[in-house]
Tab-separated table of C-alpha atoms and ligand atoms in Angstrom:
chain	number	residue	atom	x	y	z
A	1	MET	CA	11.775	-28.520	-23.183
A	2	PRO	CA	14.446	-26.977	-25.428
A	3	ALA	CA	15.839	-23.729	-24.060
A	4	ASN	CA	14.653	-21.656	-26.977
A	5	SER	CA	10.980	-22.415	-26.444
A	6	ASP	CA	10.986	-21.775	-22.690
A	7	PRO	CA	8.972	-18.599	-21.937
A	8	GLU	CA	11.261	-17.943	-18.983
A	9	ARG	CA	14.199	-17.692	-21.342
A	10	ARG	CA	14.705	-14.309	-22.888
A	11	ASN	CA	17.176	-15.211	-25.628
A	12	VAL	CA	17.458	-18.109	-27.959
A	13	THR	CA	21.086	-17.305	-28.611
A	14	ALA	CA	23.952	-17.038	-26.204
A	15	ASN	CA	25.677	-13.751	-25.376
A	16	ALA	CA	27.706	-12.446	-28.300
A	17	GLN	CA	30.624	-11.377	-26.099
A	18	TRP	CA	31.186	-14.494	-24.052
A	19	GLY	CA	28.724	-17.008	-25.480
A	20	GLY	CA	31.308	-19.358	-26.998
A	21	ARG	CA	30.757	-21.985	-24.361
A	22	PHE	CA	27.007	-21.320	-23.932
A	23	ALA	CA	24.227	-22.959	-25.890
A	24	ALA	CA	21.421	-20.632	-24.866
A	25	GLY	CA	20.694	-17.314	-23.222
A	26	PRO	CA	19.965	-16.676	-19.554
A	27	ALA	CA	16.680	-16.905	-17.712
A	28	VAL	CA	14.755	-13.649	-17.744
A	29	ILE	CA	15.334	-13.158	-14.042
A	30	MET	CA	19.040	-13.904	-14.478
A	31	GLY	CA	19.227	-11.159	-17.059
A	32	GLU	CA	17.423	-8.803	-14.743
A	33	ILE	CA	19.581	-9.323	-11.697
A	34	ASN	CA	22.752	-9.363	-13.757
A	35	ALA	CA	22.292	-6.309	-15.933
A	36	SER	CA	23.824	-3.054	-14.775
A	37	ILE	CA	23.295	-1.049	-17.949
A	38	GLY	CA	20.344	0.719	-16.306
A	39	PHE	CA	22.787	2.602	-14.097
A	40	ASP	CA	26.339	2.028	-15.296
A	41	ARG	CA	25.599	3.791	-18.592
A	42	LYS	CA	26.712	6.826	-16.573
A	43	LEU	CA	30.252	5.503	-17.098
A	44	TRP	CA	30.173	5.832	-20.888
A	45	ARG	CA	32.608	8.727	-21.121
A	46	GLN	CA	35.112	6.994	-18.850
A	47	ASP	CA	34.671	3.698	-20.695
A	48	ILE	CA	35.414	5.273	-24.063
A	49	ARG	CA	38.353	7.194	-22.623
A	50	GLY	CA	39.805	4.009	-21.139
A	51	SER	CA	39.332	2.069	-24.383
A	52	LEU	CA	40.988	4.800	-26.451
A	53	ALA	CA	44.020	4.730	-24.160
A	54	HIS	CA	44.117	0.926	-24.196
A	55	ALA	CA	43.879	0.672	-27.995
A	56	ALA	CA	46.555	3.321	-28.525
A	57	MET	CA	48.861	1.433	-26.182
A	58	LEU	CA	48.127	-1.917	-27.913
A	59	ALA	CA	49.116	-0.391	-31.252
A	60	ARG	CA	52.272	1.226	-29.888
A	61	ALA	CA	53.281	-2.079	-28.321
A	62	GLY	CA	52.727	-3.841	-31.662
A	63	ILE	CA	49.917	-5.983	-30.233
A	64	ILE	CA	47.361	-4.674	-32.754
A	65	GLN	CA	47.947	-3.079	-36.158
A	66	PRO	CA	47.912	0.722	-36.531
A	67	GLU	CA	44.980	0.550	-38.957
A	68	ASP	CA	42.940	-1.437	-36.452
A	69	GLU	CA	43.722	1.166	-33.787
A	70	ALA	CA	42.657	3.942	-36.166
A	71	ALA	CA	39.371	2.152	-36.871
A	72	ILE	CA	38.776	1.560	-33.150
A	73	ARG	CA	39.465	5.200	-32.372
A	74	ALA	CA	37.115	6.485	-35.074
A	75	GLY	CA	34.457	3.968	-34.054
A	76	LEU	CA	34.648	4.857	-30.357
A	77	GLU	CA	34.478	8.558	-31.138
A	78	GLN	CA	31.349	8.002	-33.223
A	79	ILE	CA	29.807	5.922	-30.451
A	80	GLY	CA	30.570	8.729	-28.007
A	81	ALA	CA	28.782	11.156	-30.291
A	82	GLU	CA	25.795	8.793	-30.579
A	83	ILE	CA	25.482	8.453	-26.805
A	84	GLU	CA	25.925	12.175	-26.303
A	85	ALA	CA	23.149	12.858	-28.806
A	86	GLY	CA	20.829	10.286	-27.190
A	87	ARG	CA	20.879	8.153	-30.328
A	88	PHE	CA	22.525	5.061	-28.807
A	89	SER	CA	20.222	2.207	-27.962
A	90	PHE	CA	21.360	0.471	-24.803
A	91	ASP	CA	20.677	-3.262	-24.756
A	92	THR	CA	19.988	-5.020	-21.467
A	93	ASP	CA	21.043	-8.351	-22.974
A	94	LEU	CA	24.532	-6.883	-23.221
A	95	GLU	CA	24.544	-6.463	-19.419
A	96	ASP	CA	26.656	-3.396	-18.934
A	97	ILE	CA	28.161	-0.297	-20.491
A	98	HIS	CA	31.392	-2.084	-21.373
A	99	MET	CA	29.735	-4.767	-23.490
A	100	ASN	CA	27.230	-2.344	-24.989
A	101	ILE	CA	30.010	-0.146	-26.300
A	102	GLU	CA	32.207	-3.028	-27.435
A	103	ALA	CA	29.335	-4.736	-29.278
A	104	ARG	CA	28.377	-1.506	-31.004
A	105	LEU	CA	32.003	-0.974	-31.983
A	106	THR	CA	32.167	-4.376	-33.640
A	107	ASP	CA	28.851	-3.686	-35.395
A	108	ARG	CA	30.351	-0.520	-36.825
A	109	ILE	CA	33.920	-1.502	-37.678
A	110	GLY	CA	33.876	-5.317	-37.822
A	111	GLU	CA	36.928	-7.456	-36.983
A	112	ALA	CA	39.054	-4.606	-35.646
A	113	GLY	CA	36.481	-4.051	-32.885
A	114	LYS	CA	37.007	-7.600	-31.695
A	115	ARG	CA	40.702	-6.855	-31.065
A	116	LEU	CA	40.054	-4.096	-28.515
A	117	HIS	CA	39.656	-6.462	-25.572
A	118	THR	CA	43.158	-7.959	-26.019
A	119	GLY	CA	45.085	-7.948	-22.743
A	120	ARG	CA	42.276	-6.599	-20.607
A	121	SER	CA	39.127	-7.846	-18.894
A	122	ARG	CA	35.923	-6.177	-17.809
A	123	ASN	CA	37.287	-6.520	-14.283
A	124	ASP	CA	40.162	-4.092	-14.787
A	125	GLN	CA	38.027	-2.109	-17.218
A	126	VAL	CA	35.251	-1.405	-14.736
A	127	ALA	CA	37.736	-0.715	-11.933
A	128	THR	CA	39.431	1.834	-14.198
A	129	ASP	CA	36.210	3.428	-15.439
A	130	PHE	CA	34.830	3.738	-11.940
A	131	ARG	CA	38.025	5.305	-10.592
A	132	LEU	CA	37.880	7.818	-13.427
A	133	TRP	CA	34.241	8.559	-12.626
A	134	VAL	CA	34.831	8.983	-8.899
A	135	ARG	CA	37.846	11.189	-9.632
A	136	ASP	CA	35.727	13.406	-11.892
A	137	ALA	CA	33.055	13.568	-9.185
A	138	MET	CA	35.669	14.571	-6.615
A	139	ASP	CA	36.899	17.338	-8.898
A	140	GLY	CA	33.370	18.625	-9.466
A	141	LEU	CA	32.551	18.572	-5.755
A	142	ASP	CA	35.810	20.337	-4.961
A	143	VAL	CA	34.728	23.269	-7.126
A	144	GLN	CA	31.345	23.294	-5.414
A	145	MET	CA	32.800	23.173	-1.897
A	146	ALA	CA	35.087	26.069	-2.818
A	147	GLU	CA	32.071	28.023	-4.092
A	148	LEU	CA	30.195	27.474	-0.854
A	149	MET	CA	33.271	28.501	1.135
A	150	ARG	CA	33.551	31.634	-0.967
A	151	ALA	CA	29.884	32.507	-0.334
A	152	LEU	CA	30.426	32.017	3.413
A	153	ALA	CA	33.658	34.056	3.425
A	154	ASP	CA	31.919	36.903	1.599
A	155	ARG	CA	29.149	36.960	4.201
A	156	ALA	CA	31.783	36.807	6.938
A	157	ALA	CA	33.592	39.839	5.509
A	158	GLN	CA	30.294	41.700	5.280
A	159	HIS	CA	29.316	40.875	8.881
A	160	ALA	CA	32.702	40.686	10.583
A	161	ALA	CA	31.567	43.084	13.324
A	162	ASP	CA	27.854	42.272	13.591
A	163	PRO	CA	27.098	40.567	16.894
A	164	MET	CA	24.813	37.597	17.333
A	165	PRO	CA	24.225	35.266	20.260
A	166	GLY	CA	26.707	32.447	20.496
A	167	PHE	CA	25.277	29.229	21.910
A	168	THR	CA	26.414	26.205	23.799
A	169	HIS	CA	23.761	23.578	24.515
A	170	LEU	CA	21.618	25.894	22.333
A	171	GLN	CA	21.493	28.157	25.400
A	172	THR	CA	22.769	31.725	25.168
A	173	ALA	CA	26.470	31.595	25.984
A	174	GLN	CA	28.540	34.580	24.817
A	175	PRO	CA	28.164	37.072	21.999
A	176	VAL	CA	29.980	36.203	18.778
A	177	THR	CA	29.907	37.860	15.384
A	178	PHE	CA	27.833	36.623	12.478
A	179	GLY	CA	31.013	36.591	10.422
A	180	HIS	CA	32.741	34.325	12.938
A	181	HIS	CA	29.832	31.896	12.735
A	182	MET	CA	30.067	31.824	8.910
A	183	LEU	CA	33.816	31.195	9.064
A	184	ALA	CA	33.324	28.175	11.324
A	185	TYR	CA	31.720	26.432	8.328
A	186	VAL	CA	34.503	27.615	6.021
A	187	GLU	CA	36.963	25.736	8.238
A	188	MET	CA	34.821	22.576	8.161
A	189	LEU	CA	34.534	22.696	4.387
A	190	ALA	CA	38.272	23.268	4.035
A	191	ARG	CA	38.856	20.014	5.916
A	192	ASP	CA	36.250	18.305	3.725
A	193	ARG	CA	38.176	19.386	0.653
A	194	GLY	CA	41.327	18.070	2.262
A	195	ARG	CA	39.688	14.699	2.902
A	196	PHE	CA	38.594	14.406	-0.738
A	197	ALA	CA	42.067	15.483	-1.871
A	198	ASP	CA	43.709	12.813	0.302
A	199	ALA	CA	41.337	10.171	-1.047
A	200	ARG	CA	42.022	11.353	-4.596
A	201	ARG	CA	45.765	10.842	-4.130
A	202	ARG	CA	45.251	7.217	-3.095
A	203	LEU	CA	42.637	6.644	-5.804
A	204	ASN	CA	44.910	7.900	-8.544
A	205	GLU	CA	46.494	4.595	-9.596
A	206	CYS	CA	45.407	2.835	-12.768
A	207	PRO	CA	44.016	-0.745	-12.662
A	208	LEU	CA	43.943	-1.092	-16.467
A	209	GLY	CA	46.006	-4.034	-17.632
A	210	SER	CA	45.489	-6.026	-14.450
A	211	ALA	CA	43.168	-8.025	-16.725
A	212	ALA	CA	40.841	-10.547	-15.068
A	213	LEU	CA	42.934	-10.921	-11.900
A	214	ALA	CA	46.429	-12.184	-12.725
A	215	GLY	CA	47.774	-9.713	-15.270
A	216	THR	CA	48.373	-10.663	-18.899
A	217	SER	CA	50.942	-12.398	-21.096
A	218	PHE	CA	50.779	-9.616	-23.717
A	219	PRO	CA	53.632	-7.078	-23.637
A	220	ILE	CA	51.361	-4.218	-22.578
A	221	ASP	CA	52.638	-0.895	-21.255
A	222	ARG	CA	50.651	-0.139	-18.137
A	223	HIS	CA	52.660	2.979	-17.385
A	224	ALA	CA	51.598	4.401	-20.731
A	225	THR	CA	47.883	3.826	-20.173
A	226	ALA	CA	48.139	5.131	-16.612
A	227	THR	CA	49.740	8.349	-17.856
A	228	ALA	CA	47.299	8.717	-20.741
A	229	LEU	CA	44.390	8.546	-18.295
A	230	GLY	CA	45.888	11.050	-15.859
A	231	PHE	CA	46.819	8.520	-13.189
A	232	ASP	CA	50.039	8.872	-11.213
A	233	ARG	CA	51.077	5.256	-11.807
A	234	PRO	CA	49.635	1.782	-12.473
A	235	THR	CA	48.370	-0.226	-9.512
A	236	ALA	CA	51.045	-2.618	-8.262
A	237	ASN	CA	48.998	-5.763	-7.602
A	238	SER	CA	46.509	-7.125	-10.120
A	239	LEU	CA	44.370	-8.955	-7.524
A	240	ASP	CA	44.026	-5.834	-5.408
A	241	ALA	CA	43.391	-3.667	-8.473
A	242	VAL	CA	40.365	-5.570	-9.763
A	243	SER	CA	38.756	-6.264	-6.424
A	244	ASP	CA	39.084	-3.398	-3.980
A	245	ARG	CA	36.703	-0.485	-3.900
A	246	ASP	CA	38.270	1.392	-1.015
A	247	PHE	CA	38.588	4.449	-3.263
A	248	ALA	CA	34.782	4.519	-3.483
A	249	LEU	CA	34.459	3.964	0.265
A	250	GLU	CA	36.808	6.865	0.951
A	251	PHE	CA	34.801	8.997	-1.443
A	252	LEU	CA	31.594	8.112	0.397
A	253	ALA	CA	33.165	8.630	3.825
A	254	ALA	CA	34.391	12.083	2.810
A	255	ALA	CA	30.994	12.793	1.248
A	256	ALA	CA	29.169	11.689	4.399
A	257	ILE	CA	31.279	13.927	6.642
A	258	CYS	CA	30.833	16.860	4.266
A	259	ALA	CA	27.085	16.198	4.149
A	260	ILE	CA	27.002	16.227	7.937
A	261	HIS	CA	28.636	19.655	7.932
A	262	VAL	CA	26.135	20.888	5.359
A	263	SER	CA	23.300	19.442	7.452
A	264	ARG	CA	24.439	21.377	10.528
A	265	LEU	CA	24.355	24.669	8.658
A	266	ALA	CA	21.031	23.663	7.117
A	267	GLU	CA	19.634	22.985	10.579
A	268	GLU	CA	20.832	26.374	11.800
A	269	ILE	CA	19.168	28.099	8.871
A	270	VAL	CA	15.921	26.272	9.645
A	271	ILE	CA	16.126	27.397	13.269
A	272	TRP	CA	17.199	30.931	12.417
A	273	CYS	CA	14.283	31.323	9.964
A	274	SER	CA	11.670	30.265	12.481
A	275	ALA	CA	9.689	33.197	13.890
A	276	PRO	CA	10.672	32.791	17.575
A	277	PHE	CA	14.315	33.147	16.507
A	278	GLY	CA	13.871	35.480	13.516
A	279	PHE	CA	17.625	35.715	12.983
A	280	VAL	CA	17.590	35.507	9.193
A	281	ARG	CA	15.142	35.718	6.354
A	282	LEU	CA	15.369	33.782	3.108
A	283	SER	CA	13.966	35.487	0.020
A	284	ASP	CA	11.138	34.016	-2.025
A	285	ALA	CA	13.818	32.343	-4.155
A	286	PHE	CA	14.604	29.883	-1.344
A	287	THR	CA	11.228	29.674	0.371
A	288	THR	CA	8.046	27.744	-0.262
A	289	GLY	CA	4.511	28.403	0.935
A	290	SER	CA	1.921	26.201	2.582
A	291	SER	CA	-1.169	25.025	0.737
A	292	ILE	CA	-3.325	25.716	3.805
A	293	MET	CA	-1.571	28.303	5.980
A	294	PRO	CA	-1.231	31.549	4.032
A	295	GLN	CA	1.314	33.064	6.419
A	296	LYS	CA	3.887	30.280	6.020
A	297	ARG	CA	7.362	30.731	4.566
A	298	ASN	CA	9.096	27.397	4.742
A	299	PRO	CA	12.856	26.871	4.323
A	300	ASP	CA	12.405	23.649	2.304
A	301	ALA	CA	15.791	23.824	0.595
A	302	ALA	CA	17.538	23.888	3.969
A	303	GLU	CA	15.371	21.018	5.206
A	304	LEU	CA	16.207	18.942	2.139
A	305	ALA	CA	19.920	19.702	2.399
A	306	ARG	CA	19.642	18.538	6.009
A	307	ALA	CA	17.785	15.378	4.997
A	308	LYS	CA	19.917	14.345	2.016
A	309	THR	CA	22.642	13.509	4.518
A	310	GLY	CA	20.620	10.368	5.263
A	311	ARG	CA	21.028	8.867	1.821
A	312	ILE	CA	24.713	9.797	1.673
A	313	MET	CA	25.424	8.095	4.999
A	314	GLY	CA	23.271	5.185	3.826
A	315	ALA	CA	25.370	4.877	0.668
A	316	LEU	CA	28.524	4.569	2.759
A	317	VAL	CA	27.025	1.867	4.957
A	318	ALA	CA	25.636	0.039	1.914
A	319	LEU	CA	29.013	-0.182	0.192
A	320	LEU	CA	30.896	-1.015	3.383
A	321	THR	CA	28.481	-3.904	3.774
A	322	VAL	CA	28.931	-5.056	0.162
A	323	MET	CA	32.717	-5.119	0.562
A	324	LYS	CA	32.857	-6.775	3.956
A	325	GLY	CA	34.149	-10.341	3.745
A	326	LEU	CA	34.519	-10.457	-0.058
A	327	PRO	CA	37.247	-12.935	-1.003
A	328	LEU	CA	39.834	-11.923	-3.615
A	329	ALA	CA	39.640	-11.158	-6.422
A	330	TYR	CA	36.736	-9.738	-8.436
A	331	ALA	CA	33.200	-10.753	-7.477
A	332	LYS	CA	29.988	-9.534	-9.049
A	333	ASP	CA	29.040	-8.106	-5.684
A	334	THR	CA	31.146	-5.094	-6.531
A	335	GLN	CA	28.752	-4.189	-9.327
A	336	GLU	CA	26.653	-2.906	-6.409
A	337	ASP	CA	29.269	-0.199	-5.826
A	338	LYS	CA	27.893	2.171	-8.411
A	339	GLU	CA	24.375	3.169	-7.467
A	340	PRO	CA	25.238	4.293	-3.922
A	341	VAL	CA	28.149	6.335	-5.228
A	342	PHE	CA	26.135	7.904	-8.052
A	343	ASP	CA	23.279	8.713	-5.709
A	344	ALA	CA	25.519	10.142	-2.990
A	345	ALA	CA	27.460	12.258	-5.485
A	346	ASP	CA	24.233	13.719	-6.905
A	347	ALA	CA	22.771	14.347	-3.458
A	348	LEU	CA	25.897	16.092	-2.197
A	349	ALA	CA	26.241	18.198	-5.352
A	350	LEU	CA	22.633	19.324	-5.033
A	351	SER	CA	22.968	20.074	-1.305
A	352	LEU	CA	26.143	22.108	-1.802
A	353	ALA	CA	24.588	24.098	-4.637
A	354	ALA	CA	21.425	24.787	-2.641
A	355	MET	CA	23.455	25.749	0.413
A	356	ALA	CA	25.625	28.175	-1.564
A	357	GLY	CA	22.443	29.709	-2.945
A	358	MET	CA	20.937	30.089	0.533
A	359	VAL	CA	24.105	31.547	2.032
A	360	ARG	CA	24.178	34.210	-0.690
A	361	ASP	CA	20.445	34.801	-0.339
A	362	LEU	CA	19.874	35.002	3.407
A	363	GLN	CA	19.381	38.358	5.045
A	364	PRO	CA	20.366	38.487	8.709
A	365	ASP	CA	18.175	40.702	10.901
A	366	LEU	CA	21.076	42.614	12.405
A	367	ALA	CA	19.025	44.528	14.962
A	368	ARG	CA	17.457	41.364	16.293
A	369	LEU	CA	20.775	39.527	16.332
A	370	ARG	CA	22.344	42.381	18.275
A	371	ALA	CA	19.443	42.557	20.744
A	372	THR	CA	19.413	38.822	21.403
A	373	ALA	CA	23.213	38.758	21.590
A	374	GLY	CA	22.993	40.861	24.747
A	375	SER	CA	20.093	39.039	26.360
A	376	GLY	CA	20.312	36.099	28.718
A	377	PHE	CA	23.221	37.573	30.696
A	378	ALA	CA	25.466	36.840	27.722
A	379	THR	CA	28.215	39.145	29.023
A	380	ALA	CA	28.464	37.490	32.448
A	381	THR	CA	31.856	36.025	31.525
A	382	ASP	CA	33.056	39.514	30.613
A	383	LEU	CA	32.061	40.698	34.078
A	384	ALA	CA	33.925	37.844	35.733
A	385	ASP	CA	36.975	38.472	33.541
A	386	TRP	CA	36.936	42.160	34.607
A	387	LEU	CA	37.013	41.130	38.287
A	388	VAL	CA	40.067	38.988	37.526
A	389	ARG	CA	41.844	41.550	35.368
A	390	VAL	CA	41.155	44.690	37.422
A	391	LEU	CA	40.623	43.468	40.991
A	392	HIS	CA	42.925	40.424	40.622
A	393	LEU	CA	40.290	38.096	42.082
A	394	PRO	CA	40.967	34.411	41.420
A	395	PHE	CA	38.774	33.346	38.475
A	396	ARG	CA	36.770	30.868	40.555
A	397	THR	CA	35.946	33.596	43.107
A	398	ALA	CA	35.022	36.005	40.299
A	399	HIS	CA	32.729	33.303	38.862
A	400	HIS	CA	30.865	33.083	42.202
A	401	VAL	CA	30.534	36.866	42.559
A	402	THR	CA	29.213	37.111	39.004
A	403	GLY	CA	26.782	34.279	39.633
A	404	ARG	CA	25.317	36.183	42.574
A	405	LEU	CA	25.027	39.306	40.425
A	406	VAL	CA	23.213	37.342	37.705
A	407	ALA	CA	20.783	36.007	40.327
A	408	LYS	CA	20.234	39.546	41.618
A	409	ALA	CA	19.600	40.908	38.114
A	410	GLU	CA	17.222	38.058	37.367
A	411	ALA	CA	15.299	38.783	40.579
A	412	LYS	CA	15.061	42.472	39.592
A	413	GLY	CA	14.041	41.606	36.054
A	414	VAL	CA	16.966	43.453	34.460
A	415	ASP	CA	20.133	42.703	32.496
A	416	LEU	CA	23.544	42.914	34.154
A	417	SER	CA	23.880	46.473	32.842
A	418	GLY	CA	20.546	47.256	34.534
A	419	LEU	CA	22.068	46.709	37.976
A	420	THR	CA	23.208	49.808	39.864
A	421	LEU	CA	26.762	50.312	41.016
A	422	ALA	CA	25.449	49.911	44.571
A	423	ASP	CA	23.944	46.519	43.620
A	424	MET	CA	27.357	45.520	42.307
A	425	GLN	CA	29.318	46.820	45.264
A	426	ALA	CA	27.062	44.970	47.681
A	427	GLU	CA	28.542	41.765	46.254
A	428	GLU	CA	32.110	43.013	45.711
A	429	ALA	CA	33.150	46.315	47.249
A	430	GLY	CA	36.002	46.944	44.807
A	431	ILE	CA	33.752	47.183	41.731
A	432	THR	CA	33.794	50.607	40.022
A	433	GLN	CA	31.702	52.299	37.333
A	434	ALA	CA	34.248	51.073	34.744
A	435	ILE	CA	32.735	47.606	34.917
A	436	PHE	CA	29.744	48.767	32.866
A	437	ASP	CA	32.059	49.285	29.878
A	438	VAL	CA	32.604	45.541	29.506
A	439	LEU	CA	28.923	44.612	29.656
A	440	THR	CA	27.992	45.669	26.113
A	441	VAL	CA	27.995	43.118	23.303
A	442	ASP	CA	30.351	45.213	21.211
A	443	ALA	CA	32.875	45.399	24.043
A	444	SER	CA	32.464	41.690	24.616
A	445	VAL	CA	33.184	40.612	21.042
A	446	ALA	CA	35.918	43.225	20.593
A	447	SER	CA	37.728	41.804	23.612
A	448	ARG	CA	37.948	38.267	22.177
A	449	THR	CA	41.239	38.878	20.423
A	450	SER	CA	42.856	35.534	21.252
A	451	TYR	CA	43.956	33.557	18.176
A	452	GLY	CA	40.830	32.108	16.564
A	453	GLY	CA	38.549	34.295	18.675
A	454	THR	CA	35.511	36.275	17.552
A	455	ALA	CA	36.918	39.824	17.757
A	456	PRO	CA	35.808	41.724	14.621
A	457	ALA	CA	39.438	42.481	13.778
A	458	ASN	CA	40.217	38.730	13.778
A	459	VAL	CA	37.111	37.919	11.772
A	460	ALA	CA	37.776	40.592	9.150
A	461	ARG	CA	41.344	39.368	8.760
A	462	GLU	CA	40.295	35.692	8.471
A	463	ALA	CA	37.496	36.492	6.023
A	464	ALA	CA	39.932	38.438	3.850
A	465	ARG	CA	42.431	35.575	4.015
A	466	TRP	CA	39.806	33.106	2.812
A	467	GLN	CA	38.521	35.450	0.123
A	468	ALA	CA	42.061	35.768	-1.223
A	469	ALA	CA	42.608	32.011	-1.043
A	470	LEU	CA	39.334	31.230	-2.810
A	471	VAL	CA	39.587	33.367	-5.945
B	1	LIG	N1	29.226	-4.727	-14.797
B	1	LIG	C1	30.315	-5.319	-14.105
B	1	LIG	C2	30.613	-4.532	-12.824
B	1	LIG	O1	30.182	-3.455	-12.709
B	1	LIG	C3	31.525	-5.365	-14.982
B	1	LIG	C4	32.531	-6.405	-14.638
B	1	LIG	C5	32.017	-7.735	-14.981
B	1	LIG	N2	32.998	-8.740	-14.842
B	1	LIG	C6	32.683	-10.006	-14.820
B	1	LIG	N3	33.625	-10.861	-14.678
B	1	LIG	N4	31.459	-10.412	-14.899
B	1	LIG	O2	31.282	-5.009	-11.912
């Protein structure tokens, strides 16, 4: 049966871009598995930017005529406007964004459009476009991480001296301040920004001009295109440039770690909102109701921020798996790099925005935080430290004495401050009334003045430092 009457064949004619050696179009299923236009249309801005830089360089190098470059530039700008306005019709038969734009350019401007692809290949083109896209995503996320840090630092400044229970093993450990807890996440996010910034530095080399895999015989100026596109320099090895996607892997790794940080805060908000804790309240703006239980106020945004981590981690594993064992140079496998990255970038952007909104919105119940901060013998360490500082007991001995006092208080059904001086002296004769001064939560947090500790003076200073750094 001739190819053009086969119902499984989509096209009677071969591809306009590379069909010179083909007599007929692909099988329908071939077209389906091959086409990436459904998702890589997201790269249109980067593709046009890259082509403008390439054409300008070709003209400057005398490889194409200035009038052709002018026509290409005008044509690409019009195509950009068409896509922006939603008037561009994407064609699956043209596989991807690169061929869609190039074919439309030739439709519009004729022969000059056919000169654009001189000295380049889709392999260096897509590597360039995708680096530009990931770089833009990094820059957008950096702004968002800074916004979340700013929201946290503002809450820290506001609550620098407000005590809350500090936990280890999710068991009451020692009082901390709410501000100190907020600033812990500021530190995590600062490292996340650093990870993205490190990855950005390595990403910022331009593959354009590496051509299919071996470079090109045309006298192109790769330094010029690299500079025009905001890269620090051209990539140094054409095989590496068209085939590696480690810049995307680093992006996803940084995104996954950041998402894990966001998920930890999200989890805390979920716990803190639950009635038995009652540490914070989210307003109606960040709460949903239940269709059956009228009393419910559910922290869905926090739950979703917690859950989106799954797809971001999944994206990293997916792309690691795609890249593993790929021989040099380009292989179509790498077309599978885009969807995980797009999805992870969207998920992280949404989580960061929702988290910043929740951090600004949440109202801590300061009275409850203060009350629970002092429960569960939370100042037992302060008592032991007093025995060391004032009576010069060895710490291990002080720990044992305090342990007996905790057991005694528990048996009496009181806090440590509910014990009498006589109760105390029965365990350690040297104890004086002054010990009761260190058993309050305020005294406890105020005493933690070591570098990085929770003392309100430290927290206020750190919050102010971050606020100044994050303007
Ligand atoms: N859509 C392709 C991708 O994303 C573009 C590169 C195609 N190159 C090729 N030789 N088929 O990887």
